[in-house]
Each structure stands twice: as C-alpha cells, then as structure tokens.
Amino acid sequence: MSDFHEIRFPTDIARGARGGPERLTQIVTLASGREVRNSRWAHSRRRYDAGLGIRTLDALAAVVAFFEERRGRLYGFRWRDGLDWKSCPPSQSPAATDQAIGTGDGITASFQLCKHYGTGLATYRRPIRKPVPGEVAVAIGGTAVDPAYVTCDATSGLVTFAAGHAPASGAVVTAGFLFDVPVRFDIDAIEIDLSAFEAGEIPRIPVVEILF
C-alpha cells in the first residue's frame, strides 16, 4: 500500500502503552424488554495510547519525529502489541503447528496467515496482515515445510507454496509466526506543554488499527 510505511513504532515506547481490541455491537431493546444484538464489524479493531509509554524528553522527541514522518494520520505503520504479537501464548516460542491457516485441495497454493481466538463454537479467526519478515514457519500435516518451497509476503501475510508443492487434498496447513498490527495515528496534532510534561503529565497520542 502506498499509504503504509513498513516501519515499526519504537518498541520500547509501545511497550508502555495502553490499549486493546474493540468491537461495535448494535443493541435494540424490544417492547418486551428482550434485546436484539448485532455485530456491526466482522473484525475487532485495536486502539492504543502511545503517550502512556513516553517517560523522557528523548522518547517524546522520538515520537514527534515519527509522527512528523508519518504526516500525522496520512501514513500507516507497524505497531508491536506487547500482549498479542505471537501465534502462540506470550511465554512460548512460535512453532509451525501453532495456527491452522487452511486445508489443501491439491491446487490452491496461497493461504492467508490468521490467528484463532477461543476454542468453542464462536472461535474468532483474525487475519494477520503484517507478519515479521523471516519469522514465519509453515507445516503441512504437522511436518515442517522446507523454506525453499514456501514464501510469506511480509506486507500482506499471504503464504504461497512454490509451483508443484501445493498442499495435497485434505492436508491441514499450519503456521507459526511473529506479527505486528497495522495502525495509524488517530490525530493530526500533538499538543505538548513541556512544563506539564516535566511535572508528570502524559500527552495523549491515540493510535488505531487499520482494517484491510
């Protein structure tokens, strides 16, 4: 995307940020008192406040420089979510069998990276669009695939098998990976009072996920 910069927001600052997923649910209360609920979004959207991770003037200057280079809300960028950035639990290391991303039919050679949330009937499948380059491992039927026969586009999360190596019919394709969240600033102006900052006031710098 021409309006997206493949660069990550300073990780040390993002680590101190606050935020998480949000959804948009429409609720209509009927005359009987019963509710009718409808999810307006197919996918959740994450929001963060980058200002909470700023503790020094140097960090503040770095964020302002990053903001200027992105031209405010104009260009998107990568964000490392300190809680959710692996295909596995935070305390573990990714494995090629972590997440099922599709089932082979002997013809299809491309599969979208995704991550599953929950284990019940309402499991949420989240597309992963910004994997970390070089940090994606793929398996077919539980057996790791030689990297020479599969590639992953770090700008889209699309896994593609080389010609002649499409997964056989019925074979489960899995992947393990690290990933970033595609986001943009949600403001076009940063207001900073240095005297207040030095007294402990934290500037508000909202960041919002970009949904493709």
PDB file of C-alpha atoms in Angstrom:
ATOM      1  CA  MET A   1       0.000   0.000   0.000  1.00  0.00           C
ATOM      2  CA  SER A   2       1.384   3.399  -0.977  1.00  0.00           C
ATOM      3  CA  ASP A   3      -0.148   4.948   2.142  1.00  0.00           C
ATOM      4  CA  PHE A   4       1.563   2.490   4.502  1.00  0.00           C
ATOM      5  CA  HIS A   5       5.163   2.615   5.731  1.00  0.00           C
ATOM      6  CA  GLU A   6       6.693  -0.757   6.585  1.00  0.00           C
ATOM      7  CA  ILE A   7       8.340   0.573   9.730  1.00  0.00           C
ATOM      8  CA  ARG A   8       7.608  -0.237  13.366  1.00  0.00           C
ATOM      9  CA  PHE A   9       6.777   2.351  16.007  1.00  0.00           C
ATOM     10  CA  PRO A  10       9.571   2.421  18.673  1.00  0.00           C
ATOM     11  CA  THR A  11       9.034  -0.846  20.568  1.00  0.00           C
ATOM     12  CA  ASP A  12      10.366   0.421  23.889  1.00  0.00           C
ATOM     13  CA  ILE A  13       7.728   3.163  23.901  1.00  0.00           C
ATOM     14  CA  ALA A  14       4.893   0.952  22.630  1.00  0.00           C
ATOM     15  CA  ARG A  15       5.626  -1.455  25.490  1.00  0.00           C
ATOM     16  CA  GLY A  16       4.354   1.123  27.985  1.00  0.00           C
ATOM     17  CA  ALA A  17       1.213   1.984  26.004  1.00  0.00           C
ATOM     18  CA  ARG A  18      -2.335   1.074  26.954  1.00  0.00           C
ATOM     19  CA  GLY A  19      -4.968  -0.370  24.663  1.00  0.00           C
ATOM     20  CA  GLY A  20      -6.582  -3.427  23.137  1.00  0.00           C
ATOM     21  CA  PRO A  21      -9.387  -4.663  20.874  1.00  0.00           C
ATOM     22  CA  GLU A  22     -12.776  -3.041  20.474  1.00  0.00           C
ATOM     23  CA  ARG A  23     -15.963  -4.103  18.695  1.00  0.00           C
ATOM     24  CA  LEU A  24     -19.099  -2.315  17.556  1.00  0.00           C
ATOM     25  CA  THR A  25     -22.293  -4.012  18.730  1.00  0.00           C
ATOM     26  CA  GLN A  26     -25.743  -2.633  17.953  1.00  0.00           C
ATOM     27  CA  ILE A  27     -28.279  -3.384  20.697  1.00  0.00           C
ATOM     28  CA  VAL A  28     -32.017  -2.874  20.247  1.00  0.00           C
ATOM     29  CA  THR A  29     -34.297  -3.271  23.265  1.00  0.00           C
ATOM     30  CA  LEU A  30     -37.743  -4.566  22.303  1.00  0.00           C
ATOM     31  CA  ALA A  31     -41.010  -3.599  23.989  1.00  0.00           C
ATOM     32  CA  SER A  32     -40.910  -6.876  25.872  1.00  0.00           C
ATOM     33  CA  GLY A  33     -37.561  -5.956  27.363  1.00  0.00           C
ATOM     34  CA  ARG A  34     -35.687  -8.546  25.321  1.00  0.00           C
ATOM     35  CA  GLU A  35     -32.568  -7.482  23.446  1.00  0.00           C
ATOM     36  CA  VAL A  36     -31.584  -7.999  19.838  1.00  0.00           C
ATOM     37  CA  ARG A  37     -27.838  -7.724  19.371  1.00  0.00           C
ATOM     38  CA  ASN A  38     -25.968  -7.381  16.100  1.00  0.00           C
ATOM     39  CA  SER A  39     -22.230  -7.106  15.485  1.00  0.00           C
ATOM     40  CA  ARG A  40     -21.575  -4.276  13.006  1.00  0.00           C
ATOM     41  CA  TRP A  41     -17.937  -5.221  12.424  1.00  0.00           C
ATOM     42  CA  ALA A  42     -16.685  -8.553  11.100  1.00  0.00           C
ATOM     43  CA  HIS A  43     -13.335  -7.978  12.799  1.00  0.00           C
ATOM     44  CA  SER A  44     -12.271  -6.314  16.029  1.00  0.00           C
ATOM     45  CA  ARG A  45     -10.241  -3.111  15.852  1.00  0.00           C
ATOM     46  CA  ARG A  46      -7.429  -2.275  18.235  1.00  0.00           C
ATOM     47  CA  ARG A  47      -6.772   1.102  19.792  1.00  0.00           C
ATOM     48  CA  TYR A  48      -3.750   2.223  21.808  1.00  0.00           C
ATOM     49  CA  ASP A  49      -2.483   5.345  23.550  1.00  0.00           C
ATOM     50  CA  ALA A  50       1.179   5.758  22.660  1.00  0.00           C
ATOM     51  CA  GLY A  51       1.566   8.681  25.059  1.00  0.00           C
ATOM     52  CA  LEU A  52       1.500   6.386  28.087  1.00  0.00           C
ATOM     53  CA  GLY A  53       4.840   4.878  27.047  1.00  0.00           C
ATOM     54  CA  ILE A  54       6.666   8.215  26.939  1.00  0.00           C
ATOM     55  CA  ARG A  55       8.778   8.809  30.045  1.00  0.00           C
ATOM     56  CA  THR A  56      11.642  11.036  28.888  1.00  0.00           C
ATOM     57  CA  LEU A  57      12.154  14.081  26.669  1.00  0.00           C
ATOM     58  CA  ASP A  58      14.207  11.940  24.288  1.00  0.00           C
ATOM     59  CA  ALA A  59      11.319   9.494  23.935  1.00  0.00           C
ATOM     60  CA  LEU A  60       8.921  12.377  23.385  1.00  0.00           C
ATOM     61  CA  ALA A  61      11.167  13.812  20.677  1.00  0.00           C
ATOM     62  CA  ALA A  62      11.383  10.396  19.015  1.00  0.00           C
ATOM     63  CA  VAL A  63       7.589  10.086  18.896  1.00  0.00           C
ATOM     64  CA  VAL A  64       7.200  13.606  17.494  1.00  0.00           C
ATOM     65  CA  ALA A  65       9.758  12.784  14.787  1.00  0.00           C
ATOM     66  CA  PHE A  66       7.928   9.534  13.994  1.00  0.00           C
ATOM     67  CA  PHE A  67       4.615  11.440  13.866  1.00  0.00           C
ATOM     68  CA  GLU A  68       6.053  14.036  11.510  1.00  0.00           C
ATOM     69  CA  GLU A  69       7.489  11.401   9.186  1.00  0.00           C
ATOM     70  CA  ARG A  70       4.069   9.715   9.014  1.00  0.00           C
ATOM     71  CA  ARG A  71       2.464  13.130   8.332  1.00  0.00           C
ATOM     72  CA  GLY A  72       0.002  12.632  11.180  1.00  0.00           C
ATOM     73  CA  ARG A  73      -2.841  10.344  10.090  1.00  0.00           C
ATOM     74  CA  LEU A  74      -1.680  10.121   6.466  1.00  0.00           C
ATOM     75  CA  TYR A  75       0.587   7.054   6.563  1.00  0.00           C
ATOM     76  CA  GLY A  76       0.086   3.800   8.416  1.00  0.00           C
ATOM     77  CA  PHE A  77       2.850   1.919  10.223  1.00  0.00           C
ATOM     78  CA  ARG A  78       3.588  -1.220  12.231  1.00  0.00           C
ATOM     79  CA  TRP A  79       2.840  -1.498  15.942  1.00  0.00           C
ATOM     80  CA  ARG A  80       4.067  -4.182  18.352  1.00  0.00           C
ATOM     81  CA  ASP A  81       1.274  -5.157  20.745  1.00  0.00           C
ATOM     82  CA  GLY A  82       3.095  -6.194  23.922  1.00  0.00           C
ATOM     83  CA  LEU A  83       0.420  -8.776  24.760  1.00  0.00           C
ATOM     84  CA  ASP A  84      -0.507 -10.145  21.356  1.00  0.00           C
ATOM     85  CA  TRP A  85       2.344 -10.465  18.863  1.00  0.00           C
ATOM     86  CA  LYS A  86       2.872 -14.210  18.525  1.00  0.00           C
ATOM     87  CA  SER A  87       0.984 -17.143  17.054  1.00  0.00           C
ATOM     88  CA  CYS A  88       1.338 -18.790  20.473  1.00  0.00           C
ATOM     89  CA  PRO A  89       0.917 -17.686  24.120  1.00  0.00           C
ATOM     90  CA  PRO A  90       3.243 -14.807  25.171  1.00  0.00           C
ATOM     91  CA  SER A  91       5.508 -17.046  27.263  1.00  0.00           C
ATOM     92  CA  GLN A  92       6.147 -19.540  24.445  1.00  0.00           C
ATOM     93  CA  SER A  93       8.060 -19.552  21.172  1.00  0.00           C
ATOM     94  CA  PRO A  94       6.199 -19.889  17.851  1.00  0.00           C
ATOM     95  CA  ALA A  95       6.027 -23.334  16.237  1.00  0.00           C
ATOM     96  CA  ALA A  96       4.985 -24.224  12.696  1.00  0.00           C
ATOM     97  CA  THR A  97       1.930 -26.065  14.057  1.00  0.00           C
ATOM     98  CA  ASP A  98       0.513 -23.147  16.091  1.00  0.00           C
ATOM     99  CA  GLN A  99      -2.309 -21.918  13.850  1.00  0.00           C
ATOM    100  CA  ALA A 100      -4.333 -23.677  11.156  1.00  0.00           C
ATOM    101  CA  ILE A 101      -4.460 -21.379   8.118  1.00  0.00           C
ATOM    102  CA  GLY A 102      -6.200 -23.651   5.623  1.00  0.00           C
ATOM    103  CA  THR A 103      -6.772 -27.098   4.142  1.00  0.00           C
ATOM    104  CA  GLY A 104      -5.170 -28.223   0.925  1.00  0.00           C
ATOM    105  CA  ASP A 105      -7.074 -29.292  -2.195  1.00  0.00           C
ATOM    106  CA  GLY A 106      -4.078 -30.186  -4.333  1.00  0.00           C
ATOM    107  CA  ILE A 107      -4.448 -26.978  -6.352  1.00  0.00           C
ATOM    108  CA  THR A 108      -4.580 -23.952  -4.043  1.00  0.00           C
ATOM    109  CA  ALA A 109      -1.077 -22.650  -3.403  1.00  0.00           C
ATOM    110  CA  SER A 110      -1.759 -19.486  -1.363  1.00  0.00           C
ATOM    111  CA  PHE A 111      -3.159 -19.153   2.172  1.00  0.00           C
ATOM    112  CA  GLN A 112      -3.734 -16.116   4.396  1.00  0.00           C
ATOM    113  CA  LEU A 113      -1.999 -16.105   7.768  1.00  0.00           C
ATOM    114  CA  CYS A 114      -4.502 -15.961  10.612  1.00  0.00           C
ATOM    115  CA  LYS A 115      -4.774 -16.388  14.358  1.00  0.00           C
ATOM    116  CA  HIS A 116      -7.636 -18.056  16.215  1.00  0.00           C
ATOM    117  CA  TYR A 117      -9.105 -16.785  19.486  1.00  0.00           C
ATOM    118  CA  GLY A 118     -11.164 -19.088  21.679  1.00  0.00           C
ATOM    119  CA  THR A 119     -11.856 -22.803  21.375  1.00  0.00           C
ATOM    120  CA  GLY A 120     -15.656 -23.006  21.244  1.00  0.00           C
ATOM    121  CA  LEU A 121     -18.305 -22.652  18.540  1.00  0.00           C
ATOM    122  CA  ALA A 122     -17.709 -18.897  18.276  1.00  0.00           C
ATOM    123  CA  THR A 123     -13.945 -19.040  17.702  1.00  0.00           C
ATOM    124  CA  TYR A 124     -12.728 -15.801  16.107  1.00  0.00           C
ATOM    125  CA  ARG A 125     -10.386 -16.065  13.110  1.00  0.00           C
ATOM    126  CA  ARG A 126      -8.266 -12.932  12.784  1.00  0.00           C
ATOM    127  CA  PRO A 127      -6.406 -12.296   9.511  1.00  0.00           C
ATOM    128  CA  ILE A 128      -2.738 -11.458  10.084  1.00  0.00           C
ATOM    129  CA  ARG A 129      -1.557  -8.921   7.516  1.00  0.00           C
ATOM    130  CA  LYS A 130       1.798  -7.812   8.897  1.00  0.00           C
ATOM    131  CA  PRO A 131       3.977 -10.788   9.882  1.00  0.00           C
ATOM    132  CA  VAL A 132       7.558 -10.081  10.913  1.00  0.00           C
ATOM    133  CA  PRO A 133       9.887 -10.817   7.966  1.00  0.00           C
ATOM    134  CA  GLY A 134      11.815 -14.048   8.417  1.00  0.00           C
ATOM    135  CA  GLU A 135       9.722 -15.120  11.419  1.00  0.00           C
ATOM    136  CA  VAL A 136       7.152 -17.368   9.722  1.00  0.00           C
ATOM    137  CA  ALA A 137       7.368 -21.181   9.773  1.00  0.00           C
ATOM    138  CA  VAL A 138       4.889 -23.377   7.866  1.00  0.00           C
ATOM    139  CA  ALA A 139       3.889 -27.025   8.197  1.00  0.00           C
ATOM    140  CA  ILE A 140       1.657 -29.401   6.237  1.00  0.00           C
ATOM    141  CA  GLY A 141       0.004 -32.174   8.211  1.00  0.00           C
ATOM    142  CA  GLY A 142       2.303 -31.433  11.143  1.00  0.00           C
ATOM    143  CA  THR A 143       5.515 -31.694   9.127  1.00  0.00           C
ATOM    144  CA  ALA A 144       7.587 -28.531   8.690  1.00  0.00           C
ATOM    145  CA  VAL A 145       7.920 -27.295   5.112  1.00  0.00           C
ATOM    146  CA  ASP A 146      11.359 -26.516   3.716  1.00  0.00           C
ATOM    147  CA  PRO A 147      11.606 -22.689   3.437  1.00  0.00           C
ATOM    148  CA  ALA A 148      12.836 -23.200  -0.132  1.00  0.00           C
ATOM    149  CA  TYR A 149       9.319 -24.290  -1.121  1.00  0.00           C
ATOM    150  CA  VAL A 150       7.216 -21.656   0.625  1.00  0.00           C
ATOM    151  CA  THR A 151       7.291 -17.883   0.987  1.00  0.00           C
ATOM    152  CA  CYS A 152       5.350 -15.379   3.058  1.00  0.00           C
ATOM    153  CA  ASP A 153       4.671 -11.823   1.899  1.00  0.00           C
ATOM    154  CA  ALA A 154       5.547  -9.660   4.917  1.00  0.00           C
ATOM    155  CA  THR A 155       3.346  -6.837   3.596  1.00  0.00           C
ATOM    156  CA  SER A 156       0.144  -8.895   3.314  1.00  0.00           C
ATOM    157  CA  GLY A 157       0.582 -12.107   5.319  1.00  0.00           C
ATOM    158  CA  LEU A 158      -0.055 -14.288   2.256  1.00  0.00           C
ATOM    159  CA  VAL A 159       1.714 -17.659   2.369  1.00  0.00           C
ATOM    160  CA  THR A 160       2.487 -19.096  -1.078  1.00  0.00           C
ATOM    161  CA  PHE A 161       3.863 -22.516  -1.978  1.00  0.00           C
ATOM    162  CA  ALA A 162       6.200 -22.970  -4.928  1.00  0.00           C
ATOM    163  CA  ALA A 163       4.897 -24.474  -8.161  1.00  0.00           C
ATOM    164  CA  GLY A 164       4.329 -28.184  -7.761  1.00  0.00           C
ATOM    165  CA  HIS A 165       4.243 -28.008  -3.967  1.00  0.00           C
ATOM    166  CA  ALA A 166       0.610 -27.084  -3.276  1.00  0.00           C
ATOM    167  CA  PRO A 167      -0.707 -28.961  -0.200  1.00  0.00           C
ATOM    168  CA  ALA A 168      -2.438 -32.248  -1.024  1.00  0.00           C
ATOM    169  CA  SER A 169      -6.213 -32.556  -0.727  1.00  0.00           C
ATOM    170  CA  GLY A 170      -7.273 -32.725   2.914  1.00  0.00           C
ATOM    171  CA  ALA A 171      -3.850 -31.767   4.280  1.00  0.00           C
ATOM    172  CA  VAL A 172      -4.034 -29.197   7.093  1.00  0.00           C
ATOM    173  CA  VAL A 173      -1.736 -26.205   6.589  1.00  0.00           C
ATOM    174  CA  THR A 174      -0.442 -24.561   9.777  1.00  0.00           C
ATOM    175  CA  ALA A 175       1.919 -21.736  10.610  1.00  0.00           C
ATOM    176  CA  GLY A 176       3.823 -20.179  13.481  1.00  0.00           C
ATOM    177  CA  PHE A 177       4.858 -16.535  13.355  1.00  0.00           C
ATOM    178  CA  LEU A 178       5.537 -13.183  14.954  1.00  0.00           C
ATOM    179  CA  PHE A 179       3.454 -10.254  13.771  1.00  0.00           C
ATOM    180  CA  ASP A 180       2.747  -6.534  14.064  1.00  0.00           C
ATOM    181  CA  VAL A 181      -0.540  -4.623  13.982  1.00  0.00           C
ATOM    182  CA  PRO A 182      -1.074  -2.216  11.043  1.00  0.00           C
ATOM    183  CA  VAL A 183      -2.047   1.123  12.586  1.00  0.00           C
ATOM    184  CA  ARG A 184      -2.090   4.883  12.053  1.00  0.00           C
ATOM    185  CA  PHE A 185      -2.144   7.888  14.330  1.00  0.00           C
ATOM    186  CA  ASP A 186      -5.692   8.949  15.162  1.00  0.00           C
ATOM    187  CA  ILE A 187      -4.810  12.652  15.461  1.00  0.00           C
ATOM    188  CA  ASP A 188      -3.281  15.267  13.195  1.00  0.00           C
ATOM    189  CA  ALA A 189      -1.961  17.429  16.023  1.00  0.00           C
ATOM    190  CA  ILE A 190       0.149  16.688  19.104  1.00  0.00           C
ATOM    191  CA  GLU A 191      -0.175  19.263  21.874  1.00  0.00           C
ATOM    192  CA  ILE A 192       2.728  19.334  24.306  1.00  0.00           C
ATOM    193  CA  ASP A 193       3.234  21.516  27.360  1.00  0.00           C
ATOM    194  CA  LEU A 194       6.835  20.872  28.391  1.00  0.00           C
ATOM    195  CA  SER A 195       6.365  22.298  31.872  1.00  0.00           C
ATOM    196  CA  ALA A 196       3.412  19.976  32.436  1.00  0.00           C
ATOM    197  CA  PHE A 197       5.326  17.044  30.917  1.00  0.00           C
ATOM    198  CA  GLU A 198       8.243  17.576  33.280  1.00  0.00           C
ATOM    199  CA  ALA A 199       5.714  17.686  36.127  1.00  0.00           C
ATOM    200  CA  GLY A 200       4.445  14.245  35.155  1.00  0.00           C
ATOM    201  CA  GLU A 201       1.617  14.968  32.714  1.00  0.00           C
ATOM    202  CA  ILE A 202       1.473  12.428  29.894  1.00  0.00           C
ATOM    203  CA  PRO A 203       0.499  13.606  26.383  1.00  0.00           C
ATOM    204  CA  ARG A 204      -2.361  11.743  24.695  1.00  0.00           C
ATOM    205  CA  ILE A 205      -1.296  10.165  21.388  1.00  0.00           C
ATOM    206  CA  PRO A 206      -4.030   7.804  20.140  1.00  0.00           C
ATOM    207  CA  VAL A 207      -3.240   5.083  17.609  1.00  0.00           C
ATOM    208  CA  VAL A 208      -5.867   2.984  15.816  1.00  0.00           C
ATOM    209  CA  GLU A 209      -5.663  -0.255  13.845  1.00  0.00           C
ATOM    210  CA  ILE A 210      -6.109  -0.159  10.063  1.00  0.00           C
ATOM    211  CA  LEU A 211      -8.510  -2.827   8.784  1.00  0.00           C
ATOM    212  CA  PHE A 212      -7.846  -4.110   5.267  1.00  0.00           C
TER     213      PHE A 212
END
